[in-house]
Amino acid sequence: MKYKMLVLDMDDTLLADDHTISNENKEMLAKAQELGVYVILASGRPTPAMIAYAKELELDNSYMISYNGAVITDLKEGKIIFEQTLSQKQIHELYAYSLKSKTHIITYLDGEIVSETDSEYIEIEKNITGLVHNKVTSFTDEVQSSAVKCILLEEPTYLKEVEKDLKAVMPHLSVSMSKPFFLEVAQNGIDKAASIKILAEKLDIHQNEIIAVGNAGNDLTMIEYAGLGVWVDNVDPELRDKGDVIVASNNNHGVAEVIRRFILN
C-alpha cells in the first residue's frame, strides 16, 4: 500500500516529554515529504501553539488540524478553511456543569486561555501552549461569543467518572480525553477523524491511503478511521487493542519507526 497522508498527534506522540521533536523523527518526516506524503499535525492544541512546530518541520505546503478537529488551517495560504464552534449557550451550560461536577473549566478567546479559577492542570495547559492565562471574575460574563472548545480539568481518576457522566448528560457534544486530566469538549460531530475526512476529500486521498498515529482517547476516532491506525507504546492502556499497530514510544522516535516501516518500505 502506498500511503499518501500521515496524520500525527503532537503531545505524547510526535513530541517527546520535553515537547521537542527528535532529530530521528525530523529526518524521517523530511523523507516522507520528499516522497510526496502529506504530513498533517492533528492536535488538541490551539492553532498558535502548533505553528512553530509546523515551521520546524517545513510543512509550508500542508495543512494542520487544531483544537481537536474544530479548526483546519491551510498552511500554504495561511488561512482557516474549516471551523466549527461551540455556541455561547453551550459554553455557559458547560460552565454550569463544571460547577456541579466540581471541575475547572477553560476556553480560548482572542488567543488566550480563559478561566475563573487557578489549577495545577491549567498551569500545565499554559506551559504546553505558551498562551496567556486570562483569569476572570465571571466566566459567563467574559464568554459572550462562540468558541472552538472547552476543557474540563481535574484529577485523572475523578475526571474519568466525569467523562462518563458528561457523555450521558450532554450526548449532543463531542467529549474525549486528550490527557488524563484534560477532558475536551467540542461541537457534535467534531473530532480528529471528521477533519481528516474533510482534508482527504479535498486532496482526493482515499481512507486506506492514510496513516494516523496517536496515544490518547482524543486520537481514537482517527486511529479507527485511518487505513492504518498506529499507537505509540505509551498509549493509554485501555486503548492498546483498538489500533492496528503499536510502535516505539514518543520518547523513542515512534513516528520515525512508522515512516521506516510503512512509508519508506
mmCIF file of C-alpha atoms in Angstrom:
data_model
loop_
_atom_site.group_PDB
_atom_site.id
_atom_site.type_symbol
_atom_site.label_atom_id
_atom_site.label_comp_id
_atom_site.label_asym_id
_atom_site.label_seq_id
_atom_site.Cartn_x
_atom_site.Cartn_y
_atom_site.Cartn_z
ATOM 1 C CA MET A 1 0.000 0.000 0.000
ATOM 2 C CA LYS A 2 1.290 3.445 -0.953
ATOM 3 C CA TYR A 3 0.309 5.849 1.803
ATOM 4 C CA LYS A 4 -0.306 9.473 0.840
ATOM 5 C CA MET A 5 -1.172 11.106 4.176
ATOM 6 C CA LEU A 6 0.470 10.780 7.606
ATOM 7 C CA VAL A 7 -1.554 12.320 10.428
ATOM 8 C CA LEU A 8 0.269 12.907 13.700
ATOM 9 C CA ASP A 9 -0.959 13.734 17.160
ATOM 10 C CA MET A 10 1.581 16.004 18.840
ATOM 11 C CA ASP A 11 1.822 15.797 22.642
ATOM 12 C CA ASP A 12 2.966 12.354 23.831
ATOM 13 C CA THR A 13 3.115 11.118 20.207
ATOM 14 C CA LEU A 14 5.288 13.201 17.868
ATOM 15 C CA LEU A 15 6.733 15.260 20.724
ATOM 16 C CA ALA A 16 8.979 13.789 23.401
ATOM 17 C CA ASP A 17 8.098 14.513 27.012
ATOM 18 C CA ASP A 18 10.145 17.724 26.864
ATOM 19 C CA HIS A 19 7.906 18.961 23.984
ATOM 20 C CA THR A 20 10.647 18.681 21.359
ATOM 21 C CA ILE A 21 10.773 16.768 18.058
ATOM 22 C CA SER A 22 13.695 14.342 17.963
ATOM 23 C CA ASN A 23 16.208 14.535 15.132
ATOM 24 C CA GLU A 24 15.236 10.976 14.152
ATOM 25 C CA ASN A 25 11.606 11.975 13.748
ATOM 26 C CA LYS A 26 12.553 15.120 11.829
ATOM 27 C CA GLU A 27 14.767 13.239 9.397
ATOM 28 C CA MET A 28 12.144 10.605 8.655
ATOM 29 C CA LEU A 29 9.394 13.221 8.266
ATOM 30 C CA ALA A 30 11.549 15.064 5.726
ATOM 31 C CA LYS A 31 11.956 11.819 3.771
ATOM 32 C CA ALA A 32 8.203 11.176 3.843
ATOM 33 C CA GLN A 33 7.568 14.651 2.447
ATOM 34 C CA GLU A 34 10.164 14.115 -0.276
ATOM 35 C CA LEU A 35 8.053 11.136 -1.384
ATOM 36 C CA GLY A 36 5.020 13.405 -1.664
ATOM 37 C CA VAL A 37 3.307 12.296 1.551
ATOM 38 C CA TYR A 38 1.186 14.965 3.223
ATOM 39 C CA VAL A 39 2.282 15.302 6.864
ATOM 40 C CA ILE A 40 -0.628 16.633 8.921
ATOM 41 C CA LEU A 41 -0.318 17.730 12.544
ATOM 42 C CA ALA A 42 -3.577 16.955 14.367
ATOM 43 C CA SER A 43 -3.736 18.162 17.954
ATOM 44 C CA GLY A 44 -5.994 19.304 20.724
ATOM 45 C CA ARG A 45 -3.659 22.293 20.954
ATOM 46 C CA PRO A 46 -4.819 25.757 19.907
ATOM 47 C CA THR A 47 -3.563 26.804 16.469
ATOM 48 C CA PRO A 48 -0.989 29.330 17.795
ATOM 49 C CA ALA A 49 0.618 26.581 19.898
ATOM 50 C CA MET A 50 1.249 24.459 16.775
ATOM 51 C CA ILE A 51 2.617 26.941 14.234
ATOM 52 C CA ALA A 52 6.249 26.857 15.408
ATOM 53 C CA TYR A 53 6.323 23.054 15.108
ATOM 54 C CA ALA A 54 4.832 23.185 11.603
ATOM 55 C CA LYS A 55 7.568 25.649 10.616
ATOM 56 C CA GLU A 56 10.259 23.488 12.226
ATOM 57 C CA LEU A 57 9.089 20.566 10.069
ATOM 58 C CA GLU A 58 8.771 22.783 6.972
ATOM 59 C CA LEU A 59 5.119 21.887 6.449
ATOM 60 C CA ASP A 60 4.619 25.037 4.370
ATOM 61 C CA ASN A 61 2.532 23.271 1.721
ATOM 62 C CA SER A 62 0.470 21.171 4.088
ATOM 63 C CA TYR A 63 -2.488 21.531 6.447
ATOM 64 C CA MET A 64 -2.946 21.494 10.194
ATOM 65 C CA ILE A 65 -5.800 20.292 12.404
ATOM 66 C CA SER A 66 -6.074 22.106 15.741
ATOM 67 C CA TYR A 67 -8.484 22.347 18.691
ATOM 68 C CA ASN A 68 -9.119 18.593 18.438
ATOM 69 C CA GLY A 69 -10.585 18.870 14.956
ATOM 70 C CA ALA A 70 -12.570 22.093 15.307
ATOM 71 C CA VAL A 71 -10.195 24.055 13.022
ATOM 72 C CA ILE A 72 -8.328 23.163 9.817
ATOM 73 C CA THR A 73 -5.661 25.588 8.592
ATOM 74 C CA ASP A 74 -4.176 25.747 5.105
ATOM 75 C CA LEU A 75 -0.514 26.469 5.913
ATOM 76 C CA LYS A 76 0.380 27.480 2.362
ATOM 77 C CA GLU A 77 -2.327 30.149 2.239
ATOM 78 C CA GLY A 78 -2.152 30.926 5.952
ATOM 79 C CA LYS A 79 -5.913 30.754 6.327
ATOM 80 C CA ILE A 80 -8.582 28.722 8.077
ATOM 81 C CA ILE A 81 -10.521 26.503 5.675
ATOM 82 C CA PHE A 82 -12.790 24.873 8.276
ATOM 83 C CA GLU A 83 -14.005 25.928 11.703
ATOM 84 C CA GLN A 84 -16.794 24.642 13.932
ATOM 85 C CA THR A 85 -17.509 26.247 17.293
ATOM 86 C CA LEU A 86 -19.487 25.737 20.468
ATOM 87 C CA SER A 87 -22.241 28.302 20.891
ATOM 88 C CA GLN A 88 -22.196 30.762 23.776
ATOM 89 C CA LYS A 89 -25.200 28.943 25.250
ATOM 90 C CA GLN A 90 -23.414 25.585 25.106
ATOM 91 C CA ILE A 91 -20.314 27.044 26.768
ATOM 92 C CA HIS A 92 -22.441 28.531 29.556
ATOM 93 C CA GLU A 93 -24.143 25.131 30.016
ATOM 94 C CA LEU A 94 -20.716 23.516 30.295
ATOM 95 C CA TYR A 95 -19.712 26.124 32.865
ATOM 96 C CA ALA A 96 -22.799 25.257 34.940
ATOM 97 C CA TYR A 97 -21.889 21.577 34.602
ATOM 98 C CA SER A 98 -18.329 22.306 35.769
ATOM 99 C CA LEU A 99 -19.684 23.904 38.941
ATOM 100 C CA LYS A 100 -21.937 20.928 39.588
ATOM 101 C CA SER A 101 -19.166 18.401 38.873
ATOM 102 C CA LYS A 102 -16.549 20.405 40.797
ATOM 103 C CA THR A 103 -14.161 20.590 37.847
ATOM 104 C CA HIS A 104 -12.182 23.516 36.468
ATOM 105 C CA ILE A 105 -13.189 24.789 33.020
ATOM 106 C CA ILE A 106 -11.247 26.720 30.397
ATOM 107 C CA THR A 107 -11.952 28.007 26.915
ATOM 108 C CA TYR A 108 -9.998 30.108 24.413
ATOM 109 C CA LEU A 109 -10.786 33.676 23.406
ATOM 110 C CA ASP A 110 -8.571 36.058 21.412
ATOM 111 C CA GLY A 111 -5.610 33.698 21.663
ATOM 112 C CA GLU A 112 -5.809 33.448 25.450
ATOM 113 C CA ILE A 113 -6.825 30.752 27.927
ATOM 114 C CA VAL A 114 -9.872 31.958 29.862
ATOM 115 C CA SER A 115 -10.909 30.574 33.245
ATOM 116 C CA GLU A 116 -12.417 31.672 36.525
ATOM 117 C CA THR A 117 -10.074 29.510 38.612
ATOM 118 C CA ASP A 118 -6.452 28.529 39.041
ATOM 119 C CA SER A 119 -5.355 24.906 38.968
ATOM 120 C CA GLU A 120 -2.179 22.862 38.603
ATOM 121 C CA TYR A 121 -3.786 21.430 35.450
ATOM 122 C CA ILE A 122 -4.427 24.879 33.973
ATOM 123 C CA GLU A 123 -0.739 25.579 34.634
ATOM 124 C CA ILE A 124 0.099 22.505 32.547
ATOM 125 C CA GLU A 125 -2.024 23.821 29.667
ATOM 126 C CA LYS A 126 -0.282 27.205 29.949
ATOM 127 C CA ASN A 127 3.112 25.521 29.785
ATOM 128 C CA ILE A 128 2.145 23.306 26.839
ATOM 129 C CA THR A 129 0.590 26.057 24.730
ATOM 130 C CA GLY A 130 2.575 29.108 25.798
ATOM 131 C CA LEU A 131 -0.679 31.078 25.833
ATOM 132 C CA VAL A 132 -1.523 33.828 28.317
ATOM 133 C CA HIS A 133 -3.953 32.804 31.083
ATOM 134 C CA ASN A 134 -6.721 35.364 31.479
ATOM 135 C CA LYS A 135 -8.224 34.642 34.917
ATOM 136 C CA VAL A 136 -11.584 36.398 35.078
ATOM 137 C CA THR A 137 -14.058 37.228 37.824
ATOM 138 C CA SER A 138 -17.001 35.763 35.910
ATOM 139 C CA PHE A 139 -16.554 33.119 33.218
ATOM 140 C CA THR A 140 -20.052 33.635 31.804
ATOM 141 C CA ASP A 141 -19.688 37.431 31.706
ATOM 142 C CA GLU A 142 -16.387 37.063 29.849
ATOM 143 C CA VAL A 143 -17.631 34.485 27.339
ATOM 144 C CA GLN A 144 -20.154 36.414 25.251
ATOM 145 C CA SER A 145 -19.490 34.647 21.954
ATOM 146 C CA SER A 146 -18.902 31.212 20.484
ATOM 147 C CA ALA A 147 -15.536 29.457 20.977
ATOM 148 C CA VAL A 148 -13.914 26.418 19.434
ATOM 149 C CA LYS A 149 -13.837 24.187 22.512
ATOM 150 C CA CYS A 150 -13.769 23.902 26.282
ATOM 151 C CA ILE A 151 -11.673 21.689 28.530
ATOM 152 C CA LEU A 152 -12.745 20.378 31.935
ATOM 153 C CA LEU A 153 -9.753 19.723 34.194
ATOM 154 C CA GLU A 154 -9.353 17.688 37.363
ATOM 155 C CA GLU A 155 -7.525 14.769 38.966
ATOM 156 C CA PRO A 156 -7.427 11.844 36.459
ATOM 157 C CA THR A 157 -9.338 9.150 38.377
ATOM 158 C CA TYR A 158 -12.167 11.540 39.180
ATOM 159 C CA LEU A 159 -12.182 13.046 35.681
ATOM 160 C CA LYS A 160 -12.730 9.560 34.195
ATOM 161 C CA GLU A 161 -16.024 9.412 36.102
ATOM 162 C CA VAL A 162 -16.902 12.909 34.948
ATOM 163 C CA GLU A 163 -16.278 11.832 31.346
ATOM 164 C CA LYS A 164 -18.869 9.039 31.617
ATOM 165 C CA ASP A 165 -21.400 11.358 33.229
ATOM 166 C CA LEU A 166 -20.896 14.216 30.768
ATOM 167 C CA LYS A 167 -21.350 11.893 27.785
ATOM 168 C CA ALA A 168 -24.672 10.789 29.292
ATOM 169 C CA VAL A 169 -25.823 14.295 30.251
ATOM 170 C CA MET A 170 -24.749 16.034 27.020
ATOM 171 C CA PRO A 171 -24.798 13.379 24.267
ATOM 172 C CA HIS A 172 -25.111 16.178 21.690
ATOM 173 C CA LEU A 173 -21.469 17.222 22.284
ATOM 174 C CA SER A 174 -18.159 15.594 21.325
ATOM 175 C CA VAL A 175 -16.318 14.544 24.507
ATOM 176 C CA SER A 176 -12.875 12.907 24.736
ATOM 177 C CA MET A 177 -9.750 12.741 26.908
ATOM 178 C CA SER A 178 -6.554 14.260 25.494
ATOM 179 C CA LYS A 179 -4.571 13.807 28.710
ATOM 180 C CA PRO A 180 -5.683 12.058 31.904
ATOM 181 C CA PHE A 181 -6.500 15.481 33.411
ATOM 182 C CA PHE A 182 -7.915 17.163 30.236
ATOM 183 C CA LEU A 183 -11.487 16.374 29.175
ATOM 184 C CA GLU A 184 -12.025 18.017 25.785
ATOM 185 C CA VAL A 185 -15.485 19.183 24.719
ATOM 186 C CA ALA A 186 -16.316 20.281 21.171
ATOM 187 C CA GLN A 187 -19.353 20.633 18.953
ATOM 188 C CA ASN A 188 -21.276 17.494 17.994
ATOM 189 C CA GLY A 189 -19.503 15.561 15.241
ATOM 190 C CA ILE A 190 -16.206 17.365 15.752
ATOM 191 C CA ASP A 191 -13.176 15.169 16.255
ATOM 192 C CA LYS A 192 -9.885 14.454 14.519
ATOM 193 C CA ALA A 193 -11.375 11.827 12.186
ATOM 194 C CA ALA A 194 -14.067 14.190 10.907
ATOM 195 C CA SER A 195 -11.464 16.799 9.972
ATOM 196 C CA ILE A 196 -9.159 14.227 8.379
ATOM 197 C CA LYS A 197 -12.101 13.110 6.230
ATOM 198 C CA ILE A 198 -12.658 16.705 5.075
ATOM 199 C CA LEU A 199 -8.967 17.049 4.159
ATOM 200 C CA ALA A 200 -8.799 13.653 2.455
ATOM 201 C CA GLU A 201 -11.762 14.531 0.240
ATOM 202 C CA LYS A 202 -10.191 17.889 -0.613
ATOM 203 C CA LEU A 203 -6.886 16.213 -1.572
ATOM 204 C CA ASP A 204 -8.508 13.212 -3.290
ATOM 205 C CA ILE A 205 -6.867 10.777 -0.874
ATOM 206 C CA HIS A 206 -8.647 7.532 -0.033
ATOM 207 C CA GLN A 207 -9.220 6.412 3.536
ATOM 208 C CA ASN A 208 -6.956 3.376 3.068
ATOM 209 C CA GLU A 209 -4.098 5.689 1.959
ATOM 210 C CA ILE A 210 -3.964 7.384 5.383
ATOM 211 C CA ILE A 211 -1.824 6.555 8.418
ATOM 212 C CA ALA A 212 -2.788 8.097 11.767
ATOM 213 C CA VAL A 213 -0.546 7.989 14.850
ATOM 214 C CA GLY A 214 -1.675 8.830 18.388
ATOM 215 C CA ASN A 215 -1.635 7.930 22.055
ATOM 216 C CA ALA A 216 -4.839 9.064 23.785
ATOM 217 C CA GLY A 217 -8.620 8.967 23.800
ATOM 218 C CA ASN A 218 -9.000 12.027 21.593
ATOM 219 C CA ASP A 219 -6.969 10.166 18.929
ATOM 220 C CA LEU A 220 -9.218 7.105 18.873
ATOM 221 C CA THR A 221 -11.551 8.298 16.103
ATOM 222 C CA MET A 222 -8.657 8.973 13.722
ATOM 223 C CA ILE A 223 -6.935 5.695 14.629
ATOM 224 C CA GLU A 224 -10.144 3.844 13.759
ATOM 225 C CA TYR A 225 -10.770 5.930 10.618
ATOM 226 C CA ALA A 226 -7.320 5.687 9.027
ATOM 227 C CA GLY A 227 -6.298 2.876 6.722
ATOM 228 C CA LEU A 228 -3.524 2.178 9.241
ATOM 229 C CA GLY A 229 -4.127 3.216 12.837
ATOM 230 C CA VAL A 230 -0.940 3.320 14.912
ATOM 231 C CA TRP A 231 -0.437 3.779 18.641
ATOM 232 C CA VAL A 232 2.883 4.775 20.172
ATOM 233 C CA ASP A 233 3.907 2.463 23.014
ATOM 234 C CA ASN A 234 2.924 4.965 25.708
ATOM 235 C CA VAL A 235 -0.729 4.747 24.598
ATOM 236 C CA ASP A 236 -3.359 4.769 27.339
ATOM 237 C CA PRO A 237 -3.578 1.080 28.422
ATOM 238 C CA GLU A 238 -7.305 0.707 27.711
ATOM 239 C CA LEU A 239 -6.724 1.731 24.073
ATOM 240 C CA ARG A 240 -3.867 -0.653 23.196
ATOM 241 C CA ASP A 241 -6.081 -3.179 21.400
ATOM 242 C CA LYS A 242 -8.023 -0.561 19.418
ATOM 243 C CA GLY A 243 -5.359 0.154 16.774
ATOM 244 C CA ASP A 244 -3.662 -1.845 14.033
ATOM 245 C CA VAL A 245 -0.035 -1.465 15.148
ATOM 246 C CA ILE A 246 1.978 -0.361 18.199
ATOM 247 C CA VAL A 247 5.382 1.266 17.663
ATOM 248 C CA ALA A 248 8.049 2.714 19.956
ATOM 249 C CA SER A 249 7.073 5.387 22.471
ATOM 250 C CA ASN A 250 7.100 9.137 21.952
ATOM 251 C CA ASN A 251 10.486 9.285 23.706
ATOM 252 C CA ASN A 252 11.910 6.582 21.421
ATOM 253 C CA HIS A 253 11.085 8.035 17.992
ATOM 254 C CA GLY A 254 7.906 6.046 17.338
ATOM 255 C CA VAL A 255 6.957 8.321 14.433
ATOM 256 C CA ALA A 256 10.287 7.599 12.723
ATOM 257 C CA GLU A 257 9.569 3.879 13.098
ATOM 258 C CA VAL A 258 6.187 4.313 11.395
ATOM 259 C CA ILE A 259 7.809 6.044 8.417
ATOM 260 C CA ARG A 260 10.604 3.480 8.077
ATOM 261 C CA ARG A 261 8.225 0.517 8.261
ATOM 262 C CA PHE A 262 5.210 1.705 6.314
ATOM 263 C CA ILE A 263 6.234 4.587 4.032
ATOM 264 C CA LEU A 264 9.872 4.008 3.030
ATOM 265 C CA ASN A 265 9.443 0.241 2.633
#
